[in-house]
Protein backbone atom coordinates (compact mmCIF):
# COMPACT_ATOMS: atom_id res chain seq x y z
CA UNK A 1 0.00 0.00 0.00
CA UNK A 2 2.17 2.78 -1.24
CA UNK A 3 0.43 5.91 0.03
CA UNK A 4 3.52 8.09 0.11
CA UNK A 5 3.16 9.56 -3.35
CA UNK A 6 -0.61 9.88 -3.31
CA UNK A 7 -1.92 13.22 -4.47
CA UNK A 8 -5.49 14.25 -3.71
CA UNK A 9 -5.77 17.30 -5.91
CA UNK A 10 -7.42 16.99 -9.28
CA UNK A 11 -10.21 18.67 -11.23
CA UNK A 12 -12.88 16.62 -9.49
CA UNK A 13 -11.74 17.80 -6.05
CA UNK A 14 -11.40 21.39 -7.24
CA UNK A 15 -14.99 21.28 -8.55
CA UNK A 16 -16.15 19.94 -5.18
CA UNK A 17 -14.37 22.76 -3.33
CA UNK A 18 -15.91 25.37 -5.61
CA UNK A 19 -19.37 24.00 -4.88
CA UNK A 20 -18.77 24.48 -1.16
CA UNK A 21 -18.62 28.24 -1.54
CA UNK A 22 -21.83 30.05 -0.63
CA UNK A 23 -23.76 31.58 -3.50
CA UNK A 24 -21.27 30.18 -5.97
CA UNK A 25 -19.17 33.32 -5.76
CA UNK A 26 -15.43 32.93 -5.57
CA UNK B 1 6.76 5.42 13.56
CA UNK B 2 8.84 5.29 16.72
CA UNK B 3 5.79 6.29 18.78
CA UNK B 4 3.79 4.15 21.11
CA UNK B 5 0.30 5.38 20.24
CA UNK B 6 -1.53 6.74 17.23
CA UNK B 7 -2.81 9.53 19.47
CA UNK B 8 0.75 10.75 19.99
CA UNK B 9 0.94 11.32 16.21
CA UNK B 10 -2.51 12.70 15.36
CA UNK B 11 -5.93 13.42 16.84
CA UNK B 12 -9.02 11.52 15.70
CA UNK B 13 -10.34 12.87 12.41
CA UNK B 14 -13.58 14.84 12.40
CA UNK B 15 -15.88 14.82 9.38
CA UNK B 16 -18.74 16.71 11.02
CA UNK B 17 -20.65 18.96 8.56
CA UNK B 18 -18.52 17.93 5.58
CA UNK B 19 -20.31 17.37 2.29
CA UNK B 20 -20.18 13.90 0.73
CA UNK B 21 -17.47 13.25 -1.81
CA UNK B 22 -15.84 10.26 -3.42
CA UNK B 23 -12.26 10.90 -4.42
CA UNK B 24 -10.06 8.42 -6.27
CA UNK B 25 -6.29 8.48 -6.05
CA UNK B 26 -3.75 6.03 -7.43
CA UNK B 27 -4.11 3.23 -4.92
CA UNK B 28 -7.26 4.09 -3.02
CA UNK B 29 -10.66 5.73 -3.00
CA UNK B 30 -11.54 7.94 -0.07
CA UNK B 31 -15.17 8.88 0.53
CA UNK B 32 -17.12 11.05 2.91
CA UNK B 33 -20.50 9.32 3.09
CA UNK B 34 -23.92 10.89 3.67
CA UNK B 35 -23.75 9.52 7.21
CA UNK B 36 -20.54 11.46 7.83
CA UNK B 37 -18.48 8.27 7.93
CA UNK B 38 -15.15 8.29 6.16
CA UNK B 39 -14.45 5.28 4.00
CA UNK B 40 -11.22 4.20 2.41
CA UNK B 41 -11.13 1.48 -0.22
CA UNK B 42 -7.73 0.08 -1.10
CA UNK B 43 -7.35 -1.18 -4.61
CA UNK B 44 -5.36 -3.92 -6.30
CA UNK B 45 -5.32 -4.56 -10.00
CA UNK B 46 -6.30 -8.05 -11.05
CA UNK B 47 -6.74 -9.08 -14.71
CA UNK B 48 -6.70 -5.40 -15.72
CA UNK B 49 -9.54 -4.70 -13.30
CA UNK B 50 -9.29 -2.63 -10.13
CA UNK B 51 -10.67 -4.54 -7.18
CA UNK B 52 -11.44 -3.33 -3.67
CA UNK B 53 -9.42 -5.60 -1.42
CA UNK B 54 -9.53 -3.80 1.88
CA UNK B 55 -11.83 -1.21 3.41
CA UNK B 56 -11.39 1.07 6.43
CA UNK B 57 -14.66 2.61 7.51
CA UNK B 58 -14.19 5.35 10.09
CA UNK B 59 -16.96 6.96 12.15
CA UNK B 60 -17.67 10.68 11.70
CA UNK B 61 -15.85 11.50 14.95
CA UNK B 62 -12.89 9.31 14.01
CA UNK B 63 -13.15 7.12 17.09
CA UNK B 64 -14.56 3.87 15.67
CA UNK B 65 -12.92 2.02 12.81
CA UNK B 66 -14.17 -1.03 10.93
CA UNK B 67 -11.72 -2.95 8.80
CA UNK B 68 -12.90 -5.57 6.32
CA UNK B 69 -11.76 -7.50 3.31
CA UNK B 70 -14.71 -7.71 0.87
CA UNK B 71 -15.79 -11.00 -0.68
CA UNK B 72 -13.74 -13.00 1.82
CA UNK B 73 -10.53 -11.39 0.66
CA UNK B 74 -11.13 -11.88 -3.06
CA UNK B 75 -12.31 -8.30 -3.41
CA UNK B 76 -15.06 -6.69 -5.45
CA UNK B 77 -14.76 -4.60 -8.60
CA UNK B 78 -14.58 -0.89 -7.87
CA UNK B 79 -18.03 0.69 -8.19
CA UNK B 80 -19.56 4.03 -7.21
CA UNK B 81 -19.97 3.19 -3.53
CA UNK B 82 -17.96 1.27 -0.94
CA UNK B 83 -18.82 -2.40 -0.26
CA UNK B 84 -21.08 -2.79 2.78
CA UNK B 85 -19.40 -3.99 5.96
CA UNK B 86 -19.84 -7.74 6.47
CA UNK B 87 -20.67 -9.24 9.83
CA UNK B 88 -17.12 -10.52 10.29
CA UNK B 89 -15.59 -7.06 10.09
CA UNK B 90 -12.86 -6.11 12.51
CA UNK B 91 -13.77 -3.36 14.90
CA UNK B 92 -11.35 -0.99 16.61
CA UNK B 93 -11.36 2.24 18.51
CA UNK B 94 -8.94 5.03 17.66
CA UNK B 95 -6.76 3.96 20.59
CA UNK B 96 -6.86 0.24 19.80
CA UNK B 97 -6.16 0.48 16.07
CA UNK B 98 -3.21 -1.81 15.23
CA UNK B 99 -0.08 -0.06 14.07
CA UNK B 100 -0.30 -1.62 10.59
CA UNK B 101 -3.37 0.58 9.92
CA UNK B 102 -1.94 3.84 11.29
CA UNK B 103 -0.61 5.03 7.97
CA UNK B 104 -3.97 4.39 6.32
CA UNK B 105 -5.80 6.24 9.09
CA UNK B 106 -3.37 9.14 8.75
CA UNK B 107 -4.06 9.20 5.04
CA UNK B 108 -7.81 9.53 5.67
CA UNK B 109 -7.15 12.20 8.30
CA UNK B 110 -4.98 14.13 5.87
CA UNK B 111 -7.79 14.15 3.33
CA UNK B 112 -10.36 15.27 5.91
CA UNK B 113 -8.01 18.01 7.07
CA UNK B 114 -7.72 19.24 3.50
CA UNK B 115 -11.50 19.25 3.01
CA UNK B 116 -12.02 21.07 6.33
CA UNK B 117 -9.55 23.75 5.26
CA UNK B 118 -11.71 24.41 2.17
CA UNK B 119 -15.16 24.17 3.75
CA UNK B 120 -16.59 27.50 4.98
CA UNK B 121 -17.90 27.51 8.55
CA UNK B 122 -18.60 31.23 8.92
CA UNK B 123 -19.19 33.50 5.92
CA UNK B 124 -19.28 37.21 6.56
CA UNK B 125 -19.94 39.83 3.91
CA UNK B 126 -18.31 43.18 4.55
CA UNK B 127 -18.55 46.33 2.51
CA UNK B 128 -15.52 45.27 0.48
CA UNK B 129 -15.15 41.53 0.67
CA UNK B 130 -16.54 38.13 1.45
CA UNK B 131 -14.67 36.66 4.40
CA UNK B 132 -14.82 32.93 5.02
CA UNK B 133 -13.59 31.22 8.16
CA UNK B 134 -13.02 27.57 7.31
CA UNK B 135 -13.81 24.42 9.28
CA UNK B 136 -10.21 23.50 10.19
CA UNK B 137 -10.26 25.04 13.64
CA UNK B 138 -8.30 25.69 15.78
CA UNK B 139 -6.24 28.16 13.77
CA UNK B 140 -8.67 27.80 10.88
CA UNK B 141 -7.84 29.10 7.43
CA UNK B 142 -9.46 32.33 6.30
CA UNK B 143 -10.17 33.39 2.75
CA UNK B 144 -11.01 37.02 2.11
CA UNK B 145 -12.26 37.55 -1.42
CA UNK B 146 -12.53 41.25 -2.28
CA UNK B 147 -15.25 42.25 -4.70
CA UNK B 148 -12.64 43.92 -6.90
CA UNK B 149 -10.84 40.60 -7.49
CA UNK B 150 -8.12 40.77 -4.85
CA UNK B 151 -7.86 37.87 -2.44
CA UNK B 152 -6.07 37.13 0.81
CA UNK B 153 -5.69 33.60 2.10
CA UNK B 154 -4.47 33.23 5.66
CA UNK B 155 -3.38 29.86 7.01
CA UNK B 156 -1.78 29.16 10.37
CA UNK B 157 1.66 29.83 8.95
CA UNK B 158 1.45 31.81 5.71
CA UNK B 159 -0.48 34.66 4.15
CA UNK B 160 -1.03 34.47 0.43
CA UNK B 161 -1.97 37.63 -1.45
CA UNK B 162 -3.52 37.82 -4.88
CA UNK B 163 -3.71 41.43 -6.02
CA UNK B 164 -6.58 42.56 -8.22
CA UNK B 165 -4.12 42.58 -11.14
CA UNK B 166 -3.68 38.84 -10.64
CA UNK B 167 -0.14 39.15 -9.26
CA UNK B 168 0.26 36.70 -6.40
CA UNK B 169 2.83 36.09 -3.71
CA UNK B 170 3.31 34.75 -0.22
CA UNK B 171 4.01 37.18 2.59
CA UNK B 172 6.85 36.55 4.93
CA UNK B 173 7.73 38.52 8.03
CA UNK B 174 10.52 40.45 6.36
CA UNK B 175 8.29 41.60 3.53
CA UNK B 176 5.53 43.07 5.66
CA UNK B 177 7.41 46.34 6.10
CA UNK B 178 7.91 46.75 2.36
CA UNK B 179 4.25 46.51 1.39
CA UNK B 180 2.53 49.27 -0.51
CA UNK B 181 -0.17 51.25 1.25
CA UNK B 182 -2.75 49.64 -1.00
CA UNK B 183 -1.80 46.06 -0.12
CA UNK B 184 -1.52 47.03 3.52
CA UNK B 185 -5.10 48.34 3.45
CA UNK B 186 -6.30 45.01 2.00
CA UNK B 187 -4.42 43.18 4.73
CA UNK B 188 -5.84 45.42 7.43
CA UNK B 189 -9.37 44.79 6.18
CA UNK B 190 -8.69 41.04 6.00
CA UNK B 191 -7.41 41.04 9.58
CA UNK B 192 -10.40 43.02 10.83
CA UNK B 193 -12.83 40.72 9.01
CA UNK B 194 -11.00 37.69 10.38
CA UNK B 195 -11.47 39.02 13.92
CA UNK B 196 -15.18 39.59 13.31
CA UNK B 197 -15.55 36.04 11.98
CA UNK B 198 -13.86 34.62 15.08
CA UNK B 199 -16.10 36.67 17.30
CA UNK B 200 -19.22 35.55 15.42
CA UNK B 201 -18.07 31.95 15.57
CA UNK B 202 -17.60 32.21 19.31
CA UNK B 203 -21.06 33.74 19.81
CA UNK B 204 -22.73 31.05 17.70
CA UNK B 205 -20.77 28.34 19.51
CA UNK B 206 -22.21 29.63 22.78
CA UNK B 207 -25.74 29.47 21.38
CA UNK B 208 -25.11 26.05 19.86
CA UNK B 209 -24.12 24.62 23.24
CA UNK B 210 -27.48 25.74 24.69
CA UNK B 211 -29.41 24.03 21.91
CA UNK B 212 -30.51 20.53 21.07
CA UNK B 213 -27.35 19.19 19.55
CA UNK B 214 -28.12 20.62 16.13
CA UNK B 215 -25.25 22.46 14.57
CA UNK B 216 -25.92 26.10 13.67
CA UNK B 217 -22.99 26.04 11.24
CA UNK B 218 -22.30 26.76 8.47
CA UNK B 219 -23.64 30.26 8.88
CA UNK B 220 -23.66 33.36 6.69
CA UNK B 221 -23.83 36.94 7.93
CA UNK B 222 -24.89 39.72 5.63
CA UNK B 223 -24.81 39.72 1.88
CA UNK B 224 -22.84 41.29 -0.85
CA UNK B 225 -23.70 44.99 -1.08
XYZ file of N, CA and C in Angstrom, chain A residues 1-3, chain B residues 1 3-6 9 40 42 54-56 65 67-69 90-92 94-107:
105
model
N 0.855 -1.196 0.000
C 0.000 0.000 0.000
C 0.883 1.235 0.000
N 1.278 1.637 -1.160
C 2.169 2.778 -1.236
C 1.369 4.071 -1.250
N 1.235 4.682 -0.075
C 0.433 5.907 0.026
C 1.303 7.154 -0.030
N 7.060 4.043 13.220
C 6.757 5.419 13.564
C 7.540 5.893 14.776
N 6.676 5.765 17.735
C 5.793 6.292 18.778
C 4.940 5.143 19.287
N 4.492 5.283 20.538
C 3.788 4.147 21.112
C 2.289 4.166 20.826
N 1.738 5.317 20.505
C 0.298 5.375 20.235
C 0.025 6.242 19.007
N -1.104 5.920 18.378
C -1.535 6.736 17.235
C -1.859 8.156 17.707
N 0.599 10.808 17.549
C 0.941 11.319 16.213
C -0.133 12.281 15.715
N -12.361 4.337 3.310
C -11.216 4.196 2.405
C -11.229 2.808 1.799
N -9.067 0.283 -0.530
C -7.729 0.076 -1.100
C -7.829 -0.895 -2.276
N -9.466 -4.105 0.449
C -9.525 -3.800 1.879
C -10.262 -2.488 2.078
N -11.068 -2.430 3.124
C -11.826 -1.210 3.414
C -11.619 -0.810 4.874
N -11.366 0.483 5.086
C -11.392 1.065 6.432
C -12.581 2.010 6.472
N -13.431 2.411 14.125
C -12.917 2.022 12.813
C -13.276 0.568 12.536
N -12.608 -2.510 9.879
C -11.717 -2.953 8.801
C -12.301 -4.229 8.228
N -12.419 -4.318 6.913
C -12.903 -5.566 6.321
C -12.301 -5.801 4.940
N -12.336 -7.073 4.571
C -11.758 -7.504 3.305
C -12.891 -8.113 2.473
N -13.642 -6.378 11.309
C -12.857 -6.113 12.506
C -13.238 -4.739 13.024
N -13.308 -4.603 14.316
C -13.770 -3.356 14.900
C -12.737 -2.841 15.909
N -12.363 -1.588 15.733
C -11.355 -0.986 16.612
C -11.813 0.396 17.058
N -10.124 4.269 18.060
C -8.937 5.031 17.656
C -7.704 4.565 18.441
N -7.906 4.312 19.741
C -6.760 3.956 20.587
C -6.356 2.492 20.480
N -7.231 1.654 19.907
C -6.856 0.236 19.804
C -6.491 -0.162 18.376
N -6.461 0.804 17.474
C -6.159 0.483 16.073
C -4.727 -0.060 15.962
N -4.567 -1.251 15.367
C -3.209 -1.807 15.230
C -2.304 -0.916 14.387
N -1.045 -0.956 14.707
C -0.080 -0.058 14.067
C -0.058 -0.213 12.546
N -0.364 -1.407 12.043
C -0.301 -1.617 10.586
C -1.348 -0.773 9.840
N -2.355 -0.278 10.570
C -3.368 0.578 9.924
C -3.130 2.067 10.156
N -2.137 2.428 10.919
C -1.943 3.836 11.287
C -1.733 4.712 10.058
N -0.920 4.220 9.151
C -0.614 5.025 7.974
C -1.884 5.275 7.145
N -2.722 4.257 7.071
C -3.975 4.393 6.316
C -4.909 5.388 7.017
N -4.966 5.297 8.337
C -5.800 6.241 9.089
C -5.280 7.666 8.880
N -3.969 7.812 8.940
C -3.372 9.144 8.752
C -3.689 9.707 7.365
N -3.738 8.803 6.407
C -4.057 9.204 5.041
C -5.495 9.761 4.974
